[in-house]
PDB file of C-alpha atoms and ligand atoms in Angstrom:
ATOM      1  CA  UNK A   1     -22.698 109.120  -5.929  1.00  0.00           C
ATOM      2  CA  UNK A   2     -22.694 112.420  -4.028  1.00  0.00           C
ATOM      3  CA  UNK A   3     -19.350 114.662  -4.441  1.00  0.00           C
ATOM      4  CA  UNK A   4     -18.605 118.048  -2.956  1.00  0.00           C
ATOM      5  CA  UNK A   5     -19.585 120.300  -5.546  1.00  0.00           C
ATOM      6  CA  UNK A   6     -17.483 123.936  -6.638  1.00  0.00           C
ATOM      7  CA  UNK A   7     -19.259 126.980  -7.303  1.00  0.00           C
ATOM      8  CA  UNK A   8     -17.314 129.562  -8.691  1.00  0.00           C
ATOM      9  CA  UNK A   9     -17.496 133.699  -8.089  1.00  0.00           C
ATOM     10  CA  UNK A  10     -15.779 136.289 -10.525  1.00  0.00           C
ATOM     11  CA  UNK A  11     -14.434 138.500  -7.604  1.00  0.00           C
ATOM     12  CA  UNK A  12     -10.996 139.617  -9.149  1.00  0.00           C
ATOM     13  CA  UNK A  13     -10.375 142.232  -6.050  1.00  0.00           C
ATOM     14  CA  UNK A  14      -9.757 141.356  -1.955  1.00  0.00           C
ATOM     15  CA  UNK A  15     -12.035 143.409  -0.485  1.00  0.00           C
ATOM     16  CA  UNK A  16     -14.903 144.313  -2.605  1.00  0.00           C
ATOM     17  CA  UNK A  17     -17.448 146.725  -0.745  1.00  0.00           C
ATOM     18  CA  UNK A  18     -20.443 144.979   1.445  1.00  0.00           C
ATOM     19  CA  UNK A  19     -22.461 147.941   1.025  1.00  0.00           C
ATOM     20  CA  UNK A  20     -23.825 147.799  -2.515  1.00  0.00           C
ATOM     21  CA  UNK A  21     -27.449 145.868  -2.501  1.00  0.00           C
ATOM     22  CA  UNK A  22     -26.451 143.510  -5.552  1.00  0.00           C
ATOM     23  CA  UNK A  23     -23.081 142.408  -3.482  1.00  0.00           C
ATOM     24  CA  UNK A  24     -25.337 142.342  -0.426  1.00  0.00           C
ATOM     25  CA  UNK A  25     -27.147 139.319  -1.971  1.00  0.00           C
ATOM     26  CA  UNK A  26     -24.413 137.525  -3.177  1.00  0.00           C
ATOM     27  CA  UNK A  27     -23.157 137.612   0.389  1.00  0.00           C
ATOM     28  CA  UNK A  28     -25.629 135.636   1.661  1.00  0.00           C
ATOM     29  CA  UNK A  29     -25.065 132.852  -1.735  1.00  0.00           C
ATOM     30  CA  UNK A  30     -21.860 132.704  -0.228  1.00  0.00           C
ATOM     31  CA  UNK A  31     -22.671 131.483   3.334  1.00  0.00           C
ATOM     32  CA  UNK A  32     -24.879 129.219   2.227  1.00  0.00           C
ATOM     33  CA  UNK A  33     -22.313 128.249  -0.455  1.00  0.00           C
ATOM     34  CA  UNK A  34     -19.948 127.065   2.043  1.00  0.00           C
ATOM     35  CA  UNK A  35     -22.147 125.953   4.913  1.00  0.00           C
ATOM     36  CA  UNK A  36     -23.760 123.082   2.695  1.00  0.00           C
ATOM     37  CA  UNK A  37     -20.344 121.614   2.206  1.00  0.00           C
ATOM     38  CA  UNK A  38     -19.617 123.685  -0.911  1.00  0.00           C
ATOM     39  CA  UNK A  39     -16.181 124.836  -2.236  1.00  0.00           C
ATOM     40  CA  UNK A  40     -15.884 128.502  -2.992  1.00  0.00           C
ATOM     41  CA  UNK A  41     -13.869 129.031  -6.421  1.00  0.00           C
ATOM     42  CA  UNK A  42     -12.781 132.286  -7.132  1.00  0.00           C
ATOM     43  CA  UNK A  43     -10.885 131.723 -10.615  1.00  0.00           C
ATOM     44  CA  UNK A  44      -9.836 135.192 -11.424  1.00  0.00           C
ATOM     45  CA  UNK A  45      -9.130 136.115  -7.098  1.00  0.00           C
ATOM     46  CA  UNK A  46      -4.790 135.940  -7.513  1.00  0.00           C
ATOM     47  CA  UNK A  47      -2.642 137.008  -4.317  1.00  0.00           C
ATOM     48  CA  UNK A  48       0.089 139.274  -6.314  1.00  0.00           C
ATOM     49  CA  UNK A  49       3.627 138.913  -5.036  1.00  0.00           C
ATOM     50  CA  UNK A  50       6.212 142.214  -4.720  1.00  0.00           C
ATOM     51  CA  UNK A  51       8.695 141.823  -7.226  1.00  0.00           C
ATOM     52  CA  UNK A  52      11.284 141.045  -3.814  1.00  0.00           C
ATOM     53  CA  UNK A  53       8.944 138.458  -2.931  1.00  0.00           C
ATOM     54  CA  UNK A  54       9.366 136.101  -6.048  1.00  0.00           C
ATOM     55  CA  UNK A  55      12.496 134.735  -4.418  1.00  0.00           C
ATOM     56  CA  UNK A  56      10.266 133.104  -1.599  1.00  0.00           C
ATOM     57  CA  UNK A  57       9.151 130.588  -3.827  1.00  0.00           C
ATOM     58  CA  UNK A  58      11.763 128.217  -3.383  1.00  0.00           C
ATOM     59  CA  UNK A  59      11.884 125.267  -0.826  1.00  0.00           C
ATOM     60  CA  UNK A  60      14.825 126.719   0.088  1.00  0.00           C
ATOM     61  CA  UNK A  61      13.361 128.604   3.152  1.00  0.00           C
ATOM     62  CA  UNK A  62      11.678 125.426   4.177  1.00  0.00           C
ATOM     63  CA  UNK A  63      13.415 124.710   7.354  1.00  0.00           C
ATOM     64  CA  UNK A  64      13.256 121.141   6.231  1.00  0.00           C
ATOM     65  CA  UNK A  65      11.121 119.850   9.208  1.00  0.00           C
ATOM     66  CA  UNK A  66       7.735 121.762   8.748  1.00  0.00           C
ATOM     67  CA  UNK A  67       5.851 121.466   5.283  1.00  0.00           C
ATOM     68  CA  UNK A  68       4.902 125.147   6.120  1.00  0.00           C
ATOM     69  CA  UNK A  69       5.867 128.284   7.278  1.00  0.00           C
ATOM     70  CA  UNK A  70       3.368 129.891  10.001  1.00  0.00           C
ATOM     71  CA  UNK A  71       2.753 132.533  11.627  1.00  0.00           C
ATOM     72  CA  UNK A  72       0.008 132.173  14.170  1.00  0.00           C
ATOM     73  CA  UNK A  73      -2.065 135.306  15.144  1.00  0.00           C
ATOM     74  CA  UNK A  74      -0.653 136.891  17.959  1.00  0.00           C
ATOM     75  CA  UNK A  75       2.787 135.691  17.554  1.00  0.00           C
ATOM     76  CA  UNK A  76       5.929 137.779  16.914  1.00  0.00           C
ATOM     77  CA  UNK A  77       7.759 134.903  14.523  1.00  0.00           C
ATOM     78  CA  UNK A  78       7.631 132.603  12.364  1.00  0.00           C
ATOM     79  CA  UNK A  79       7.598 128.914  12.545  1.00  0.00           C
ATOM     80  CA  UNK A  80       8.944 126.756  10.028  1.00  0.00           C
ATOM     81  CA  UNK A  81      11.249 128.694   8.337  1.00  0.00           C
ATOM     82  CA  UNK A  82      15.090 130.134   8.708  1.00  0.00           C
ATOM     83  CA  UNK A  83      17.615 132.980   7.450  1.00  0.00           C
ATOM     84  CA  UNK A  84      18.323 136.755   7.595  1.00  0.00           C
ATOM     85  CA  UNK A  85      16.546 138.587   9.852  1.00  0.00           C
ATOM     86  CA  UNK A  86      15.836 141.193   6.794  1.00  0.00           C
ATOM     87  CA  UNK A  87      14.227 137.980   4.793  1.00  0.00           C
ATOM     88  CA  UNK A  88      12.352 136.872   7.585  1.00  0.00           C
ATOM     89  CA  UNK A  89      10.698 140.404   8.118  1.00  0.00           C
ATOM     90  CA  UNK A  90      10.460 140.524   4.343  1.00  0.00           C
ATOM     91  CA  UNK A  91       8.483 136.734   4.253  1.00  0.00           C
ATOM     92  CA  UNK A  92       6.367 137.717   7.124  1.00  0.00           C
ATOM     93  CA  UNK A  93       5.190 140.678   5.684  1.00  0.00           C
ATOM     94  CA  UNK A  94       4.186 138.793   2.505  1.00  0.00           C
ATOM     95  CA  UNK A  95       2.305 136.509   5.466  1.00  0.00           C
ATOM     96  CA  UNK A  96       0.519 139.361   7.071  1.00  0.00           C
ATOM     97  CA  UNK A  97      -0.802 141.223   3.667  1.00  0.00           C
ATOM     98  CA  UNK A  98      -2.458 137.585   2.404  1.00  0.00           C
ATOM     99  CA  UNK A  99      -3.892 137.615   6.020  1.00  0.00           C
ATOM    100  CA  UNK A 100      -5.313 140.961   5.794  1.00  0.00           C
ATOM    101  CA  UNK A 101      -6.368 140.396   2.488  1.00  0.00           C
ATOM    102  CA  UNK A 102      -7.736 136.923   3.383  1.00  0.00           C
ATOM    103  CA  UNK A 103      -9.702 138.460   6.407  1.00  0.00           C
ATOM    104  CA  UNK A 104     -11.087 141.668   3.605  1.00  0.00           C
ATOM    105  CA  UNK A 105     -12.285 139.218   1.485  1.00  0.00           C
ATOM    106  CA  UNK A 106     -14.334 137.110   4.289  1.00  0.00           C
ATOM    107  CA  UNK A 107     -15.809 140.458   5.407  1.00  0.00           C
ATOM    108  CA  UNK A 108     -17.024 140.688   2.116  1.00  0.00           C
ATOM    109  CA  UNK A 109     -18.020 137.794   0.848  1.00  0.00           C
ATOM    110  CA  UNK A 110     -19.284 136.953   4.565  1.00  0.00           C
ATOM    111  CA  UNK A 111     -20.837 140.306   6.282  1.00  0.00           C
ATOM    112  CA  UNK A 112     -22.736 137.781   9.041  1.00  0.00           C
ATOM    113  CA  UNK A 113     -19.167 136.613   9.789  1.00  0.00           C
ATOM    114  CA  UNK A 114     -17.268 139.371   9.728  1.00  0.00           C
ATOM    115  CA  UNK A 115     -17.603 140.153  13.326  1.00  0.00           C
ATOM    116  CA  UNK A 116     -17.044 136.734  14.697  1.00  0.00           C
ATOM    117  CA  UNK A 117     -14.602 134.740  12.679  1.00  0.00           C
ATOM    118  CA  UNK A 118     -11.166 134.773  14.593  1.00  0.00           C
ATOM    119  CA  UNK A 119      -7.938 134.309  11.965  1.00  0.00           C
ATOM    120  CA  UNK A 120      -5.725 131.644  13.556  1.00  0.00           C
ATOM    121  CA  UNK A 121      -3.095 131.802  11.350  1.00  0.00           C
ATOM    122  CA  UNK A 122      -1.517 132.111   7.724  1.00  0.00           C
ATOM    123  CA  UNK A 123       0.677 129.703   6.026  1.00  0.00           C
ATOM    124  CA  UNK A 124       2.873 130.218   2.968  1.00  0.00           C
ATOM    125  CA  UNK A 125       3.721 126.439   1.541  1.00  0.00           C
ATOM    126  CA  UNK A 126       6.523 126.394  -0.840  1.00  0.00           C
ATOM    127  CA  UNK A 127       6.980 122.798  -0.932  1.00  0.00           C
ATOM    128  CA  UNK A 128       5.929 120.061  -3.754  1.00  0.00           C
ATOM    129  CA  UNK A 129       2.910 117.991  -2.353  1.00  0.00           C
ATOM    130  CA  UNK A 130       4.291 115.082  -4.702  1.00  0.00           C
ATOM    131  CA  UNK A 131       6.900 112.680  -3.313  1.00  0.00           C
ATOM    132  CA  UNK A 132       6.369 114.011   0.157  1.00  0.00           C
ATOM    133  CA  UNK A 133       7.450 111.393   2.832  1.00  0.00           C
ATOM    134  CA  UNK A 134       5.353 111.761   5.985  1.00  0.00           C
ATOM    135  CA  UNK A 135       2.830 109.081   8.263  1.00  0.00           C
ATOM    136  CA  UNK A 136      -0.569 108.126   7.029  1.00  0.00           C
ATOM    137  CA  UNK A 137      -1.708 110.274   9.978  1.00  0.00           C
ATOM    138  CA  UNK A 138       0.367 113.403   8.211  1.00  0.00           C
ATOM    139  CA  UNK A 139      -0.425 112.062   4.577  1.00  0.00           C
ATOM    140  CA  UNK A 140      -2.643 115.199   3.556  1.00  0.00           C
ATOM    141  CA  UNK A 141      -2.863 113.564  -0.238  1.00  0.00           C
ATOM    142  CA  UNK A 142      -5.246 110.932   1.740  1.00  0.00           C
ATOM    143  CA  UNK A 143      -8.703 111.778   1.741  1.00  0.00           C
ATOM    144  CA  UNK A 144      -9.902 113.770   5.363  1.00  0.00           C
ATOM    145  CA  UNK A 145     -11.561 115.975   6.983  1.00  0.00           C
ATOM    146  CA  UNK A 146      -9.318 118.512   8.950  1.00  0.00           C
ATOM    147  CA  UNK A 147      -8.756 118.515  12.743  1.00  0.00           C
ATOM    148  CA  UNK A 148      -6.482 120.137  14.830  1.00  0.00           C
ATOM    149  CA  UNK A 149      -4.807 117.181  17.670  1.00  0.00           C
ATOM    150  CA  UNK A 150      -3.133 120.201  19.487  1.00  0.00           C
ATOM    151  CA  UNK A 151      -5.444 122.771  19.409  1.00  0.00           C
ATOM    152  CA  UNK A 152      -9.463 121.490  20.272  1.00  0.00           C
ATOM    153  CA  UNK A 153     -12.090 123.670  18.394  1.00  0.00           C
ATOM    154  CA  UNK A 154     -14.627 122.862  20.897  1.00  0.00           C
ATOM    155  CA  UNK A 155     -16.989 122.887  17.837  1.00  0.00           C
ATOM    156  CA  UNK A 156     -15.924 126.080  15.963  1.00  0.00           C
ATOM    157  CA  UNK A 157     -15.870 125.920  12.633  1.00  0.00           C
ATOM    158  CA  UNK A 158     -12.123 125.798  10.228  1.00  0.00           C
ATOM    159  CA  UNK A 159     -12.736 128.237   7.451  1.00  0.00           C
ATOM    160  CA  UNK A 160      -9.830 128.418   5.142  1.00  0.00           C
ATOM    161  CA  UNK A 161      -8.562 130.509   2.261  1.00  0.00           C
ATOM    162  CA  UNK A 162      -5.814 129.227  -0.314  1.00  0.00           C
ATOM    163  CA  UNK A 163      -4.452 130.889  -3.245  1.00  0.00           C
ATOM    164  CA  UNK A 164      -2.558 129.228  -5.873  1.00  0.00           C
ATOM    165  CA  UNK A 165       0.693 131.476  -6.172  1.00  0.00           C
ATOM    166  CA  UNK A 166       2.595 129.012  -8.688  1.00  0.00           C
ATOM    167  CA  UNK A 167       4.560 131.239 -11.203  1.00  0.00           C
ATOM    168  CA  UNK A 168       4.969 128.073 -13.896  1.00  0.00           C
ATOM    169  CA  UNK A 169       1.245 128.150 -13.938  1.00  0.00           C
ATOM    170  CA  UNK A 170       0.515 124.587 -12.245  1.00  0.00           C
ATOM    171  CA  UNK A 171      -2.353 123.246 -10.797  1.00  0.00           C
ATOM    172  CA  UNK A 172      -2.707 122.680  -7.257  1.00  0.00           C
ATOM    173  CA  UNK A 173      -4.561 119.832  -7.942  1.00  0.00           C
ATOM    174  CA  UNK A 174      -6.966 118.274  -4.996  1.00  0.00           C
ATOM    175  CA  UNK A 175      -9.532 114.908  -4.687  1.00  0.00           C
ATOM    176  CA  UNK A 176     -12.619 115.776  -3.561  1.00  0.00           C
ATOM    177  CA  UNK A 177     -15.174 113.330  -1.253  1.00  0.00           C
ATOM    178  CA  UNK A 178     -18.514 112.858  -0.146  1.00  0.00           C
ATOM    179  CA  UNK A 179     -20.228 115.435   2.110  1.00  0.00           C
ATOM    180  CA  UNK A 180     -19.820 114.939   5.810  1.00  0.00           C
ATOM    181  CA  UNK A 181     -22.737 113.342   7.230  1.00  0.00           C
ATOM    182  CA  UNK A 182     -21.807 110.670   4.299  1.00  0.00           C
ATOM    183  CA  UNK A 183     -17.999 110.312   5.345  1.00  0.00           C
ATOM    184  CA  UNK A 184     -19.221 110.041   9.226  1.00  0.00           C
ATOM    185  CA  UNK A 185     -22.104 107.515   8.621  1.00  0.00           C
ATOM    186  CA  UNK A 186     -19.608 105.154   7.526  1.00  0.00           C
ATOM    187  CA  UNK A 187     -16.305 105.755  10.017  1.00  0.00           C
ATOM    188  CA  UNK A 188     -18.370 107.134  13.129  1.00  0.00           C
ATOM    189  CA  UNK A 189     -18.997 103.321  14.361  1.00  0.00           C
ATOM    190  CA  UNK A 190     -15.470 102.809  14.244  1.00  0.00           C
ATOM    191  CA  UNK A 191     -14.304 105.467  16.067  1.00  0.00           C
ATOM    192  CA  UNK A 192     -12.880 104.744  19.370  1.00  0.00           C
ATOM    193  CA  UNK A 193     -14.184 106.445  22.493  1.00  0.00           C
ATOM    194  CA  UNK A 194     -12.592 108.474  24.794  1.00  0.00           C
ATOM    195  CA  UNK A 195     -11.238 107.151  27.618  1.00  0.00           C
ATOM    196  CA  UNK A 196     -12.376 108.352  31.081  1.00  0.00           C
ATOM    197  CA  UNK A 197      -9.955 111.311  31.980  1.00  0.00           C
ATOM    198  CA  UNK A 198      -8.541 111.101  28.252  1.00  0.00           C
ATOM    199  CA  UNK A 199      -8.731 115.167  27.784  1.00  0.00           C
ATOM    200  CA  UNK A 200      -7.788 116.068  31.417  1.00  0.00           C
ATOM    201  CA  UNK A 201      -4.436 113.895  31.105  1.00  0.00           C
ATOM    202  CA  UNK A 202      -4.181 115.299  27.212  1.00  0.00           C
ATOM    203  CA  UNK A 203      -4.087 118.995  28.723  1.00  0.00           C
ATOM    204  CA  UNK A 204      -1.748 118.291  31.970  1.00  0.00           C
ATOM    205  CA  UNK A 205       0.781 117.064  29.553  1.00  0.00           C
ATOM    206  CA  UNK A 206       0.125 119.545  27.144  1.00  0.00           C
ATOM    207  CA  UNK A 207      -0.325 117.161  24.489  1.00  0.00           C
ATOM    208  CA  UNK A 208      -3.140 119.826  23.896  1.00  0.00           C
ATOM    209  CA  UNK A 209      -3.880 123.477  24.619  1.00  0.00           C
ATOM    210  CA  UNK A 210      -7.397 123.460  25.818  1.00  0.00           C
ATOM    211  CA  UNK A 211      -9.315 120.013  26.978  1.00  0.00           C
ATOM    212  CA  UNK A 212     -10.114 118.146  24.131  1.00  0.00           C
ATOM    213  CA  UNK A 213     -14.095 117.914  24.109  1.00  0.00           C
ATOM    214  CA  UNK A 214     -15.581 115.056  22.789  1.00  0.00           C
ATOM    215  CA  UNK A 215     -16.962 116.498  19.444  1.00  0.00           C
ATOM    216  CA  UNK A 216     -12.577 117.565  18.742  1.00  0.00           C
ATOM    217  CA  UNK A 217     -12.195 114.170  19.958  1.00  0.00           C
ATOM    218  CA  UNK A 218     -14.770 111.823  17.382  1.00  0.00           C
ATOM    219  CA  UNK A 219     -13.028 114.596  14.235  1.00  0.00           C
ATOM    220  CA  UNK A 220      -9.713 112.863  15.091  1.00  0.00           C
ATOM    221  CA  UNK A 221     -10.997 109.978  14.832  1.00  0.00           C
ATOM    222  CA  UNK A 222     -12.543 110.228  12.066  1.00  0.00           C
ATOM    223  CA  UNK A 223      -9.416 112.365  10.380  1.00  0.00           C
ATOM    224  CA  UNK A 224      -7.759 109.260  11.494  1.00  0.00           C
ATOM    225  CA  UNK A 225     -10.037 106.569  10.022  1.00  0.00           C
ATOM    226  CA  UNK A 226     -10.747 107.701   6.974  1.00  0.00           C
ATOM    227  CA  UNK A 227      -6.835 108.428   6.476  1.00  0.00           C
ATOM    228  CA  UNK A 228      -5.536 105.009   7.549  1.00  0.00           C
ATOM    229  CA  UNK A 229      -8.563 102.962   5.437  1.00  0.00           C
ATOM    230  CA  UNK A 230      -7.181 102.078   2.155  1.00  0.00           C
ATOM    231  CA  UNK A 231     -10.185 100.369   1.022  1.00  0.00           C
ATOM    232  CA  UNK A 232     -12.341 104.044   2.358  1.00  0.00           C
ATOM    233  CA  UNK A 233      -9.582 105.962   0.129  1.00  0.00           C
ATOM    234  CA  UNK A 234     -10.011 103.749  -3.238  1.00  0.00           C
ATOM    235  CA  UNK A 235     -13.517 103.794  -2.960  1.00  0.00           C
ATOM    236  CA  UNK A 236     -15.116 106.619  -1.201  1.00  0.00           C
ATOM    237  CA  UNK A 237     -16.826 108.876  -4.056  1.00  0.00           C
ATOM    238  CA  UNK A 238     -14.554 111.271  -4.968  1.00  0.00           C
ATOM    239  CA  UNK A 239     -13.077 113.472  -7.875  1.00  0.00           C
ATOM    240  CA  UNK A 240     -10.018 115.179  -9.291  1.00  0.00           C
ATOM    241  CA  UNK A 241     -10.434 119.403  -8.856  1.00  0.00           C
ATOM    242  CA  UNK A 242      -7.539 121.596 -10.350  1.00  0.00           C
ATOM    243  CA  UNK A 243      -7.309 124.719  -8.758  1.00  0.00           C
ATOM    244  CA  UNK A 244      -5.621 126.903 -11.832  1.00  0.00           C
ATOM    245  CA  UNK A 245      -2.261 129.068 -10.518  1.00  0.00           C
ATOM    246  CA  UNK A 246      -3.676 132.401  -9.338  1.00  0.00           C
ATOM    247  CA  UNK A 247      -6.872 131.734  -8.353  1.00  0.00           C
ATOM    248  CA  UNK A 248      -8.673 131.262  -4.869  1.00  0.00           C
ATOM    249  CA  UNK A 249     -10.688 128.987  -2.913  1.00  0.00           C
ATOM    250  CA  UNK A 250     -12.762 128.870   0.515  1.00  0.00           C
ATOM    251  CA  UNK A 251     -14.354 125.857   2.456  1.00  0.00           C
ATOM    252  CA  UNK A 252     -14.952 124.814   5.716  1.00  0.00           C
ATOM    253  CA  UNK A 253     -12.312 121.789   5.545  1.00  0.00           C
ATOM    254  CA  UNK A 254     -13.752 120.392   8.906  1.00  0.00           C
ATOM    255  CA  UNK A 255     -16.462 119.818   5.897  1.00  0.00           C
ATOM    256  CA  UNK A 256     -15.137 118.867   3.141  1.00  0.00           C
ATOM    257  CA  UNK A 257     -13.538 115.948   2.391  1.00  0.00           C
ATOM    258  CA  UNK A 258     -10.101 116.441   0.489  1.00  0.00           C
ATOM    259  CA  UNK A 259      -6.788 114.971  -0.177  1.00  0.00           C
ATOM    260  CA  UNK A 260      -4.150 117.807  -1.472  1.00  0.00           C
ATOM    261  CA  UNK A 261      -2.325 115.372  -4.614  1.00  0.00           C
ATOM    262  CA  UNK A 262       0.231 117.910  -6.010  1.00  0.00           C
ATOM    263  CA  UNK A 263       1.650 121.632  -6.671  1.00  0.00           C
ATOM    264  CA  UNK A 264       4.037 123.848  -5.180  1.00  0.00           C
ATOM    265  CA  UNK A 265       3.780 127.453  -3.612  1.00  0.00           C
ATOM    266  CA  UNK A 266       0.206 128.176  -2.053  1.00  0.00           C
ATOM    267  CA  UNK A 267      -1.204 130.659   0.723  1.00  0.00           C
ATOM    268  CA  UNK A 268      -3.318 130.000   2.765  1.00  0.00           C
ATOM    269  CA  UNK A 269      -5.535 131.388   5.952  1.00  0.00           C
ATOM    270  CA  UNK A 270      -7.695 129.774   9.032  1.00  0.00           C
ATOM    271  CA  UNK A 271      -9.944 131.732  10.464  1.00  0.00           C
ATOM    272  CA  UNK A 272     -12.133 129.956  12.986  1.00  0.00           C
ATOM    273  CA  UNK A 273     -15.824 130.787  13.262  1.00  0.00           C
ATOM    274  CA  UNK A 274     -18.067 129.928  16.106  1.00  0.00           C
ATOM    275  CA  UNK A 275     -20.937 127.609  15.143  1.00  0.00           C
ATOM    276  CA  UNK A 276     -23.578 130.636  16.173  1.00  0.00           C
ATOM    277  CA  UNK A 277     -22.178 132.735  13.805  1.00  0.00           C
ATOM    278  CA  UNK A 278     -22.962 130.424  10.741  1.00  0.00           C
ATOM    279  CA  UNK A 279     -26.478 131.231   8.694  1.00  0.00           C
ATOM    280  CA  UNK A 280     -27.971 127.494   9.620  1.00  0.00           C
ATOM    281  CA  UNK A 281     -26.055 126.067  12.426  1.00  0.00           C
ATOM    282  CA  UNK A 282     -27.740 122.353  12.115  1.00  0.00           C
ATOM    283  CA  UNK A 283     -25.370 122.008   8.795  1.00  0.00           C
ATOM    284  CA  UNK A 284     -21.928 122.204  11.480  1.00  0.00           C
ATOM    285  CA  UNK A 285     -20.171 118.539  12.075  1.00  0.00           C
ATOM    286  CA  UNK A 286     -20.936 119.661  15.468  1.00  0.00           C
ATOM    287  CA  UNK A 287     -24.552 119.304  15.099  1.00  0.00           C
ATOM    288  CA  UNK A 288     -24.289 116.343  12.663  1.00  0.00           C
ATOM    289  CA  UNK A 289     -21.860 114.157  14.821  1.00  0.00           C
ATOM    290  CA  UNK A 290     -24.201 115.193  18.099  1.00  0.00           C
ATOM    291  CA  UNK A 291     -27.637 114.020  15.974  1.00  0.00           C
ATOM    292  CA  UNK A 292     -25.722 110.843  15.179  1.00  0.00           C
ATOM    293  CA  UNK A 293     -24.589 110.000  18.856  1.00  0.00           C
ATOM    294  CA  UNK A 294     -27.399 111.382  20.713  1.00  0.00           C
ATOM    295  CA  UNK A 295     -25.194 113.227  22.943  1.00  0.00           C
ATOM    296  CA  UNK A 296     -23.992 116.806  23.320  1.00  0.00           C
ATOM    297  CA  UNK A 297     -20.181 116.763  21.758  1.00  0.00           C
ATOM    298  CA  UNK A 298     -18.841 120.379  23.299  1.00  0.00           C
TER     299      UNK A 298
HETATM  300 FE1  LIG B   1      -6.526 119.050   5.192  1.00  0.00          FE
END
């Protein structure tokens, strides 16, 4: 029984110098760490709050429709969230230093990155996982792979960074799968094909914001599949990870297979990385789903 394994790192700073040879080496570990389906666990990396930030971690400035509160690169506000215009500026400048952290530490961990990985966006999620009423589709304590139904990748990669900010010292505490090209072997024949003129119609009624390729189109599926199989949720190989309060993790979770079962109050960034960017581009779902279909996917 295969599981996604966790290698850990005892970085305890953001942005830790690329230039030193013995960093230099570890860099590369850490590519290859997260390319092979890996989860990057930094256990001593903690995202510090101001002390006029600590009041943020209530569910109070949940806007009560959105689990998160967003603020997408490029854009002046943010989404998912109301009050004061003083508290907003004050939330979304807790927003933007995790991003700029987040982005420090993937230059360093990451120097053949650091050029071409695009941040997205940064979330702050001060709601409890547990008890959360949403679809299956939404359920993110079901075991999936992420995939974005608005927003096509066209094959780029989903990097993400999370940090455990929970000031009672709980877990946020995840189940892991099986690697990819396991999870896909078994829900790629039931995926349903696109239609003919599917993406075309998608982007004319801007269900999407690009044309869905096909390779966006099978990781819906499959986000879809594995989320709505009961049986493929008891039984996949899988395993309980605690990620301790102020600590830090990285994975590519179009990759990894995970279900998010409880905690409160986590960061997190998406940055989204071209698949010639990444050290060994044959280890991308992109590659993987196209060796598996016989077809070019994007
Ligand atoms: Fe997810």
């Amino acid at each position: 029984m295969q599981i996604t394994p966790l290698e850990k790192l005892s970085l305890d700073s953001w942005g830790r110098s690329a230039d030193d040879d013995a960093s230099r080496s570890a860099n590369d570990d850490a590519s290859e760490t997260v390319e092979s389906g890996h989860i990057l666990h930094l256990p001593r990396l903690a995202f510090a709050l101001l002390p006029h930030e600590t009041r943020f971690l209530s569910e109070r400035w949940s806007d009560g429709r959105s689990k998160n509160i967003t603020l997408r690169s490029g854009e002046p506000t943010l989404r998912g969230t109301s009050g004061a215009d003083d508290d907003l500026a004050a939330l979304r400048a807790m927003l933007e230093r995790f991003a700029a952290h987040s982005q420090a530490l993937i230059a360093a961990l990451f120097p053949r990155y650091a050029q071409r990985a695009v941040p997205a966006h940064v979330t702050f999620r001060p709601c409890t996982i547990a008890g959360r009423a949403s679809s299956v589709r939404k359920d993110d304590s079901r075991l999936h792979v992420d995939a974005f139904p608005a927003n096509p990748t066209g094959g780029a990669r989903i990097l993400r960074v999370f940090t455990n900010l929970n000031p009672d010292g709980e877990p946020r505490t995840w189940r892991v799968g099986e690697p990819f090209p396991e999870l896909a072997k078994k829900l790629l024949p039931r995926a349903r094909r696109a239609w003919p003129g599917e993406a075309a119609l998608l982007r004319a009624l801007r269900v999407t914001r690009r044309p869905r390729s096909g390779y966006d189109h099978l990781m819906l599926e499959l986000h879809d599949k594995a989320k709505a199989d009961d049986l493929y949720q008891r039984r996949a190989p899988q395993e309980r990870v605690d990620f301790p309060a102020g600590s830090t993790w990285i994975l590519f979770s179009d990759q990894v297979s995970h279900a998010a079962m409880s905690g409160q109050h986590m960061m997190e960034q998406t940055l989204m990385l071209p698949v010639a960017a990444m050290r060994d581009p044959e280890t991308s779902p992109l590659r993987v789903l196209e060796r598996m279909t016989g077809q070019p996917l994007a």
